[in-house]
Short mmCIF file of C-alpha atoms (C1' of nucleotides) in Angstrom, two decimals:
data_model
loop_
_atom_site.label_atom_id
_atom_site.label_comp_id
_atom_site.label_asym_id
_atom_site.label_seq_id
_atom_site.Cartn_x
_atom_site.Cartn_y
_atom_site.Cartn_z
CA MET A 153 -17.69 5.58 -2.04
CA GLY A 154 -15.24 5.95 0.76
CA SER A 155 -14.80 9.68 1.13
CA SER A 156 -13.00 9.77 4.58
CA GLY A 157 -12.94 12.87 6.43
CA SER A 158 -16.27 14.78 6.87
CA TYR A 159 -19.72 13.30 7.00
CA VAL A 160 -22.59 14.70 8.84
CA PRO A 161 -24.24 12.85 11.83
CA THR A 162 -27.80 12.87 10.96
CA ARG A 163 -29.04 11.92 14.41
CA PRO A 164 -27.90 13.48 17.56
CA VAL A 165 -26.28 11.04 19.71
CA ASP A 166 -24.99 11.71 23.01
CA TRP A 167 -21.79 10.00 23.18
CA SER A 168 -21.01 10.73 26.65
CA GLU A 169 -24.37 9.38 27.75
CA ILE A 170 -23.69 6.12 26.26
CA ARG A 171 -20.38 6.04 27.77
CA ALA A 172 -22.08 6.69 31.11
CA GLN A 173 -24.54 4.02 30.43
CA LEU A 174 -21.88 1.39 29.63
CA ARG A 175 -19.93 2.43 32.94
CA ALA A 176 -23.09 2.22 34.92
CA SER A 177 -23.01 -1.61 34.02
CA GLY A 178 -19.51 -1.87 34.70
CA LEU A 179 -18.62 -1.94 30.82
CA ARG A 180 -16.00 -0.15 29.06
CA TRP A 181 -15.51 2.50 26.68
CA THR A 182 -13.09 1.30 23.86
CA PRO A 183 -12.11 2.62 20.35
CA GLN A 184 -13.97 -0.28 18.90
CA ARG A 185 -16.99 0.50 20.48
CA ARG A 186 -16.69 4.07 19.67
CA THR A 187 -16.28 3.18 16.03
CA LEU A 188 -19.30 1.07 16.01
CA ILE A 189 -21.48 3.53 17.78
CA GLU A 190 -20.31 6.43 15.38
CA VAL A 191 -21.37 3.93 12.55
CA LEU A 192 -24.64 3.16 14.14
CA SER A 193 -25.42 7.01 14.59
CA ARG A 194 -25.15 7.43 11.04
CA THR A 195 -27.35 4.48 10.21
CA ASP A 196 -31.13 4.62 9.82
CA GLY A 197 -33.49 1.54 9.41
CA HIS A 198 -32.24 -1.87 9.04
CA VAL A 199 -28.82 -3.07 8.49
CA THR A 200 -27.29 -6.49 8.23
CA GLY A 201 -24.24 -7.58 10.37
CA ALA A 202 -22.17 -7.87 7.49
CA GLU A 203 -22.99 -4.10 6.26
CA LEU A 204 -22.15 -2.94 9.80
CA ILE A 205 -18.70 -4.61 9.70
CA GLU A 206 -18.01 -3.10 6.24
CA ARG A 207 -18.89 0.25 7.32
CA CYS A 208 -16.94 0.01 10.54
CA ARG A 209 -14.12 -1.01 8.18
CA SER A 210 -14.19 1.98 6.15
CA VAL A 211 -13.73 4.08 9.22
CA ASP A 212 -11.15 1.55 10.96
CA PRO A 213 -9.69 -0.84 8.51
CA THR A 214 -8.58 -3.11 11.54
CA THR A 215 -12.20 -3.82 12.40
CA ILE A 216 -12.86 -7.55 13.38
CA PRO A 217 -16.01 -9.13 12.79
CA SER A 218 -16.36 -10.99 16.15
CA THR A 219 -15.81 -7.75 18.12
CA VAL A 220 -18.56 -5.99 16.09
CA TYR A 221 -20.94 -8.88 16.82
CA ARG A 222 -20.12 -8.72 20.55
CA THR A 223 -20.38 -5.13 20.69
CA LEU A 224 -23.87 -5.39 19.07
CA ASP A 225 -24.97 -7.88 21.73
CA VAL A 226 -23.82 -5.35 24.46
CA LEU A 227 -25.40 -2.52 22.68
CA GLU A 228 -28.69 -4.59 22.49
CA GLY A 229 -28.53 -4.89 26.20
CA LEU A 230 -28.61 -1.17 26.60
CA GLY A 231 -31.39 -0.87 24.27
CA LEU A 232 -29.54 1.09 21.73
CA VAL A 233 -30.10 -1.59 18.89
CA ARG A 234 -32.38 -4.33 18.23
CA HIS A 235 -31.87 -7.37 16.21
CA SER A 236 -34.43 -9.85 14.34
CA HIS A 237 -33.76 -12.40 11.61
CA GLY A 238 -34.92 -11.64 8.07
CA ALA A 239 -36.80 -13.91 5.82
CA ASN A 240 -33.53 -15.57 4.84
CA GLY A 241 -32.50 -15.90 8.51
CA ARG A 242 -29.78 -13.51 8.56
CA GLU A 243 -29.64 -10.96 11.21
CA GLU A 244 -30.95 -7.70 10.71
CA PHE A 245 -30.11 -4.71 13.28
CA HIS A 246 -32.34 -1.82 13.90
CA VAL A 247 -30.87 1.31 15.25
CA LEU A 248 -32.33 3.28 18.21
CA PRO A 249 -35.71 2.02 18.13
CA SER A 250 -38.11 5.10 18.41
CA GLY A 251 -40.72 2.91 19.27
CA VAL A 252 -41.32 -1.05 19.81
CA HIS A 253 -42.13 -2.57 16.53
CA GLY A 254 -41.73 -5.78 14.46
CA HIS A 255 -41.26 -6.35 10.80
CA LEU A 256 -42.92 -7.54 7.74
CA HIS A 257 -41.06 -9.11 4.97
CA CYS A 258 -42.57 -9.51 1.32
CA THR A 259 -41.12 -12.66 -0.22
CA GLY A 260 -42.04 -11.34 -3.57
CA CYS A 261 -40.32 -7.99 -3.76
CA GLY A 262 -37.92 -8.23 -0.68
CA SER A 263 -39.25 -5.07 0.76
CA THR A 264 -39.60 -4.71 4.45
CA TRP A 265 -42.02 -2.70 6.70
CA GLU A 266 -42.16 -1.77 10.32
CA ILE A 267 -45.33 -2.79 12.29
CA PRO A 268 -45.69 -0.59 15.27
CA ALA A 269 -46.51 -1.96 18.40
CA ASP A 270 -50.23 -0.82 18.50
CA GLU A 271 -50.73 -2.71 15.18
CA ALA A 272 -49.13 -5.68 16.74
CA ALA A 273 -51.19 -5.46 19.70
CA GLU A 274 -53.94 -7.85 18.31
CA VAL A 275 -51.32 -10.52 17.64
CA VAL A 276 -49.77 -10.09 21.07
CA GLU A 277 -53.28 -10.11 22.91
CA SER A 278 -54.37 -12.97 20.76
CA LEU A 279 -51.76 -15.07 21.94
CA ARG A 280 -51.54 -13.97 25.45
CA ALA A 281 -55.20 -15.09 25.66
CA SER A 282 -55.06 -18.36 23.94
CA ARG A 283 -51.69 -19.45 25.11
CA ARG A 284 -50.68 -17.19 27.99
CA PHE A 285 -47.53 -16.47 25.59
CA ALA A 286 -45.87 -13.05 25.94
CA VAL A 287 -44.94 -12.18 22.45
CA ASP A 288 -41.64 -10.31 21.85
CA VAL A 289 -42.67 -7.62 19.33
CA THR A 290 -39.10 -6.55 18.69
CA HIS A 291 -38.32 -10.02 17.27
CA LEU A 292 -41.35 -10.25 15.57
CA SER A 293 -40.81 -11.03 11.79
CA ILE A 294 -43.56 -12.02 9.57
CA SER A 295 -43.11 -13.06 5.94
CA GLY A 296 -45.69 -12.94 3.31
CA GLN A 297 -46.70 -11.08 0.22
CA CYS A 298 -47.37 -7.39 0.09
CA ALA A 299 -50.49 -6.14 -1.63
CA GLY A 300 -48.65 -5.55 -4.88
CA CYS A 301 -47.00 -8.89 -5.04
CA SER A 302 -50.04 -10.80 -4.03
CA GLU A 303 -51.89 -9.35 -6.86
CA LYS A 304 -49.52 -10.47 -9.33
CA THR A 305 -49.53 -13.95 -7.99
CA ALA A 306 -53.07 -14.11 -7.74
CA HIS A 307 -53.08 -14.14 -11.66
CA MET B 1478 -39.26 -28.61 27.68
CA GLY B 1479 -39.72 -31.31 25.14
CA SER B 1480 -42.76 -29.81 23.23
CA SER B 1481 -41.93 -30.78 19.89
CA GLY B 1482 -43.39 -34.06 21.51
CA SER B 1483 -44.85 -36.29 19.36
CA TYR B 1484 -42.58 -38.84 17.31
CA VAL B 1485 -44.46 -40.85 14.57
CA PRO B 1486 -42.61 -43.93 13.88
CA THR B 1487 -43.72 -44.47 10.45
CA ARG B 1488 -45.75 -42.45 8.11
CA PRO B 1489 -47.44 -43.85 5.10
CA VAL B 1490 -45.31 -42.36 2.49
CA ASP B 1491 -45.76 -43.46 -1.21
CA TRP B 1492 -42.33 -43.57 -2.52
CA SER B 1493 -43.48 -44.23 -6.19
CA GLU B 1494 -45.87 -41.37 -5.98
CA ILE B 1495 -43.09 -39.02 -4.93
CA ARG B 1496 -40.92 -40.56 -7.75
CA ALA B 1497 -43.84 -39.66 -10.15
CA GLN B 1498 -44.11 -36.05 -8.77
CA LEU B 1499 -40.55 -35.64 -9.46
CA ARG B 1500 -40.54 -37.08 -12.96
CA ALA B 1501 -43.54 -34.96 -13.78
CA SER B 1502 -41.53 -32.00 -13.27
CA GLY B 1503 -38.70 -33.44 -15.25
CA LEU B 1504 -36.61 -34.06 -12.08
CA ARG B 1505 -34.83 -37.04 -11.34
CA TRP B 1506 -34.90 -40.13 -8.91
CA THR B 1507 -31.53 -40.42 -7.27
CA PRO B 1508 -30.15 -42.61 -4.34
CA GLN B 1509 -29.33 -39.27 -2.51
CA ARG B 1510 -33.02 -38.22 -2.71
CA ARG B 1511 -34.25 -41.46 -1.75
CA THR B 1512 -32.13 -41.27 1.29
CA LEU B 1513 -33.28 -38.11 2.27
CA ILE B 1514 -36.97 -38.96 1.75
CA GLU B 1515 -36.55 -42.25 3.78
CA VAL B 1516 -35.03 -40.03 6.58
CA LEU B 1517 -37.88 -37.50 6.23
CA SER B 1518 -40.53 -40.19 6.36
CA ARG B 1519 -39.16 -41.25 9.76
CA THR B 1520 -39.30 -37.61 10.99
CA ASP B 1521 -42.13 -35.64 12.63
CA GLY B 1522 -42.06 -32.14 13.86
CA HIS B 1523 -39.12 -29.87 13.58
CA VAL B 1524 -35.70 -30.68 12.29
CA THR B 1525 -32.73 -28.39 11.66
CA GLY B 1526 -30.67 -28.86 8.54
CA ALA B 1527 -27.76 -30.22 10.48
CA GLU B 1528 -29.85 -32.84 12.13
CA LEU B 1529 -31.26 -33.96 8.85
CA ILE B 1530 -27.60 -34.29 7.29
CA GLU B 1531 -26.53 -36.24 10.22
CA ARG B 1532 -29.41 -38.61 10.04
CA CYS B 1533 -28.91 -38.90 6.31
CA ARG B 1534 -25.30 -39.70 6.99
CA SER B 1535 -26.22 -42.63 9.35
CA VAL B 1536 -27.95 -44.02 6.43
CA ASP B 1537 -25.39 -43.01 3.89
CA PRO B 1538 -22.16 -41.99 5.21
CA THR B 1539 -21.26 -40.38 1.92
CA THR B 1540 -24.06 -37.72 2.09
CA ILE B 1541 -22.90 -34.41 1.09
CA PRO B 1542 -24.52 -31.27 2.98
CA SER B 1543 -25.01 -29.27 -0.29
CA THR B 1544 -26.86 -32.06 -1.84
CA VAL B 1545 -29.24 -32.38 1.16
CA TYR B 1546 -29.96 -28.66 1.19
CA ARG B 1547 -30.73 -28.62 -2.69
CA THR B 1548 -32.80 -31.51 -2.28
CA LEU B 1549 -34.67 -29.94 0.59
CA ASP B 1550 -35.32 -27.20 -1.79
CA VAL B 1551 -36.76 -29.35 -4.46
CA LEU B 1552 -38.85 -31.08 -1.99
CA GLU B 1553 -40.19 -27.95 -0.71
CA GLY B 1554 -41.10 -27.20 -4.14
CA LEU B 1555 -43.35 -30.20 -4.14
CA GLY B 1556 -44.72 -29.55 -0.77
CA LEU B 1557 -43.26 -32.36 0.91
CA VAL B 1558 -41.27 -30.34 3.35
CA ARG B 1559 -41.63 -26.46 4.56
CA HIS B 1560 -39.04 -24.50 6.28
CA SER B 1561 -38.85 -21.54 8.47
CA HIS B 1562 -36.23 -19.88 10.60
CA GLY B 1563 -36.17 -20.55 14.28
CA ALA B 1564 -35.46 -17.85 16.94
CA ASN B 1565 -31.65 -18.11 16.35
CA GLY B 1566 -32.11 -17.64 12.52
CA ARG B 1567 -31.35 -21.38 11.93
CA GLU B 1568 -33.46 -23.22 9.37
CA GLU B 1569 -35.90 -25.49 10.74
CA PHE B 1570 -37.70 -27.95 8.50
CA HIS B 1571 -41.09 -29.52 9.08
CA VAL B 1572 -42.25 -32.64 7.48
CA LEU B 1573 -45.47 -33.39 5.33
CA PRO B 1574 -47.30 -30.59 7.08
CA SER B 1575 -50.51 -32.25 8.08
CA GLY B 1576 -51.84 -28.64 8.43
CA VAL B 1577 -50.77 -25.42 7.76
CA HIS B 1578 -49.22 -23.91 11.00
CA GLY B 1579 -46.69 -21.54 12.18
CA HIS B 1580 -44.24 -21.62 15.10
CA LEU B 1581 -43.95 -20.15 18.74
CA HIS B 1582 -40.34 -20.18 20.31
CA CYS B 1583 -39.76 -19.50 23.87
CA THR B 1584 -36.59 -17.44 24.28
CA GLY B 1585 -36.60 -18.37 28.03
CA CYS B 1586 -36.58 -22.35 27.74
CA GLY B 1587 -36.18 -22.78 24.10
CA SER B 1588 -39.40 -24.83 23.60
CA THR B 1589 -41.36 -24.70 20.34
CA TRP B 1590 -44.98 -25.03 19.90
CA GLU B 1591 -46.87 -25.04 16.74
CA ILE B 1592 -49.69 -22.59 15.94
CA PRO B 1593 -52.41 -24.13 13.85
CA ALA B 1594 -53.71 -22.19 10.98
CA ASP B 1595 -57.07 -21.38 12.77
CA GLU B 1596 -55.36 -19.92 15.66
CA ALA B 1597 -53.09 -17.87 13.34
CA ALA B 1598 -56.16 -16.60 11.48
CA GLU B 1599 -56.44 -13.51 13.69
CA VAL B 1600 -53.10 -12.54 12.78
CA VAL B 1601 -53.55 -13.26 9.14
CA GLU B 1602 -56.79 -11.28 9.11
CA SER B 1603 -55.52 -8.52 11.23
CA LEU B 1604 -52.62 -7.78 8.65
CA ARG B 1605 -54.72 -8.44 5.63
CA ALA B 1606 -57.24 -5.84 6.71
CA SER B 1607 -54.77 -3.17 7.88
CA ARG B 1608 -52.08 -3.64 5.16
CA ARG B 1609 -53.60 -5.81 2.35
CA PHE B 1610 -50.58 -8.16 3.47
CA ALA B 1611 -50.99 -11.96 2.79
CA VAL B 1612 -49.01 -13.54 5.61
CA ASP B 1613 -47.34 -16.80 4.93
CA VAL B 1614 -48.30 -18.88 7.97
CA THR B 1615 -45.76 -21.59 7.10
CA HIS B 1616 -43.04 -19.10 7.64
CA LEU B 1617 -44.50 -17.67 10.63
CA SER B 1618 -42.26 -17.68 13.54
CA ILE B 1619 -42.89 -15.82 16.80
CA SER B 1620 -40.46 -15.38 19.62
CA GLY B 1621 -41.52 -14.54 23.25
CA GLN B 1622 -41.75 -16.01 26.55
CA CYS B 1623 -44.11 -18.85 27.36
CA ALA B 1624 -46.37 -18.85 30.35
CA GLY B 1625 -43.99 -20.57 32.76
CA CYS B 1626 -41.08 -18.54 31.71
CA SER B 1627 -42.63 -15.11 31.87
CA GLU B 1628 -43.80 -15.87 35.38
CA LYS B 1629 -40.24 -16.42 36.50
CA THR B 1630 -39.27 -13.11 34.78
CA ALA B 1631 -42.02 -11.23 36.48
CA HIS B 1632 -40.24 -12.00 39.70
"C1'" DG C 1365 1.04 8.13 38.06
"C1'" DA C 1366 1.67 3.25 38.92
"C1'" DA C 1367 -0.75 -1.38 39.99
"C1'" DG C 1368 -4.25 -4.59 39.68
"C1'" DC C 1369 -8.67 -6.37 38.30
"C1'" DA C 1370 -11.96 -7.54 35.13
"C1'" DG C 1371 -13.84 -6.40 30.80
"C1'" DA C 1372 -12.49 -6.37 25.74
"C1'" DT C 1373 -9.90 -7.38 21.95
"C1'" DG C 1374 -7.51 -10.32 18.31
"C1'" DC C 1375 -7.40 -14.52 16.39
"C1'" DG C 1376 -8.24 -18.75 14.89
"C1'" DA C 1377 -11.29 -22.64 14.74
"C1'" DG C 1378 -15.71 -24.42 13.52
"C1'" DA C 1379 -20.96 -24.59 12.69
"C1'" DC C 1380 -24.37 -23.72 9.44
"C1'" DG C 1381 -25.66 -22.56 4.53
"C1'" DT C 1382 -24.86 -21.24 -0.39
"C1'" DT C 1383 -22.88 -21.20 -4.83
"C1'" DG C 1384 -20.15 -22.24 -9.09
"C1'" DC C 1385 -18.46 -25.55 -11.98
"C1'" DA C 1386 -16.76 -29.86 -13.87
"C1'" DA C 1387 -17.92 -34.85 -13.80
"C1'" DT C 1388 -21.59 -38.05 -13.46
"C1'" DA C 1389 -25.68 -40.49 -13.69
"C1'" DT C 1390 -30.78 -40.67 -14.64
"C1'" DC C 1391 -34.02 -41.08 -18.02
"C1'" DA C 1392 -36.20 -41.07 -22.91
"C1'" DG C 1393 -35.47 -42.60 -27.53
"C1'" DG C 1394 -34.01 -45.00 -31.17
"C1'" DC D 797 -29.25 -52.30 -25.13
"C1'" DC D 798 -26.87 -48.08 -26.37
"C1'" DT D 799 -26.66 -43.14 -26.86
"C1'" DG D 800 -27.40 -38.38 -25.97
"C1'" DA D 801 -29.40 -34.62 -23.28
"C1'" DT D 802 -29.39 -32.48 -18.91
"C1'" DA D 803 -30.47 -32.91 -14.20
"C1'" DT D 804 -27.52 -33.86 -10.17
"C1'" DT D 805 -23.82 -34.77 -7.60
"C1'" DG D 806 -19.44 -33.80 -5.37
"C1'" DC D 807 -16.22 -30.70 -3.98
"C1'" DA D 808 -14.08 -26.44 -2.85
"C1'" DA D 809 -14.33 -21.87 -1.60
"C1'" DC D 810 -16.85 -18.34 0.58
"C1'" DG D 811 -20.11 -15.69 3.75
"C1'" DT D 812 -22.31 -14.87 8.00
"C1'" DC D 813 -21.96 -15.72 12.87
"C1'" DT D 814 -20.20 -18.06 17.35
"C1'" DC D 815 -17.09 -19.54 20.80
"C1'" DG D 816 -12.61 -20.41 23.35
"C1'" DC D 817 -8.62 -18.55 24.91
"C1'" DA D 818 -4.38 -15.81 25.59
"C1'" DT D 819 -3.46 -11.18 25.57
"C1'" DC D 820 -4.25 -6.43 26.24
"C1'" DT D 821 -6.14 -2.15 27.93
"C1'" DG D 822 -9.72 0.99 30.35
"C1'" DC D 823 -10.92 2.19 34.73
"C1'" DT D 824 -10.55 2.41 39.81
"C1'" DT D 825 -7.32 2.77 43.67
"C1'" DC D 826 -3.95 4.09 46.34
#
DNA sequence: GAAGCAGATGCGAGACGTTGCAATATCAGG
DNA sequence: CCTGATATTGCAACGTCTCGCATCTGCTTC
């Protein structure tokens, strides 16, 4: 697994821009943050905190969990990642959200799908109308059964 | 805040019936389960696992966490309780659901509201139509800002 | 390039949950 | 009422995540 040395960043991330974003908020560019951002840049979809820590450790074995979680918080403040809680309550991070979206978790097969903002619009509108409640779609996490699983259950 | 509002002093719970339900599944009636059920019968609204443990301990100081969680699982299987995950990912249990409902969490003030099934119907229908996804309303937990908090934020 | 300020890190402790395993107690049967 | 089968418990270790605090270091200034 751990072939250290060369890997191909699949996503073009402008390091210096992130660094600039940090500075603009009076925040600092540290080796630990660089490590996490490098890991994130190679990550797609959803990752748990534990996975992120493990990946960081394979880049820098001295990685400390609390630092990762704190950096993740900072990065979330900059909009680089987003987190929500899976069906089991564990944190799930989502990298560089290309669009605002929520998640759907199937309790049957464990799969996860993204719900784009426009599809969630009905939900948002519904609650805004009835409760004047502003739904945070990025944290939206709905559990249930997907088409395949609910068919099996029905029988 | 306090939206978890209503506290029902006593709810008519038929102990012997629960015992019978357990036995019908080959499960056993133990002092520990009796303690937890007694606590639950005095509880209304949402409770965290930790709170439940604390309350059990005030009835029986020898209460062990893992036993409580395991019993809660069993009870959930019987439909006596239901759990979901709050905005922070912590478990929240609700007792003898008088009606199927989900939850709304305000990230601003921390309040929680219940969303009755009929109000959640739109959401459920929307996802059933677009994805053939069967939403589990009892696990539905939506975060965002309540009317009061979003007004403050708007400024 | 040295100094100082404030943000970050490292580390330990702690809260919440989960799991494996050996010992125990509930319940059915004789 | 005694006995056996097995559901449960107690315990301890572990995993995920948060927090406080002393120390350190990135960044700005002079």
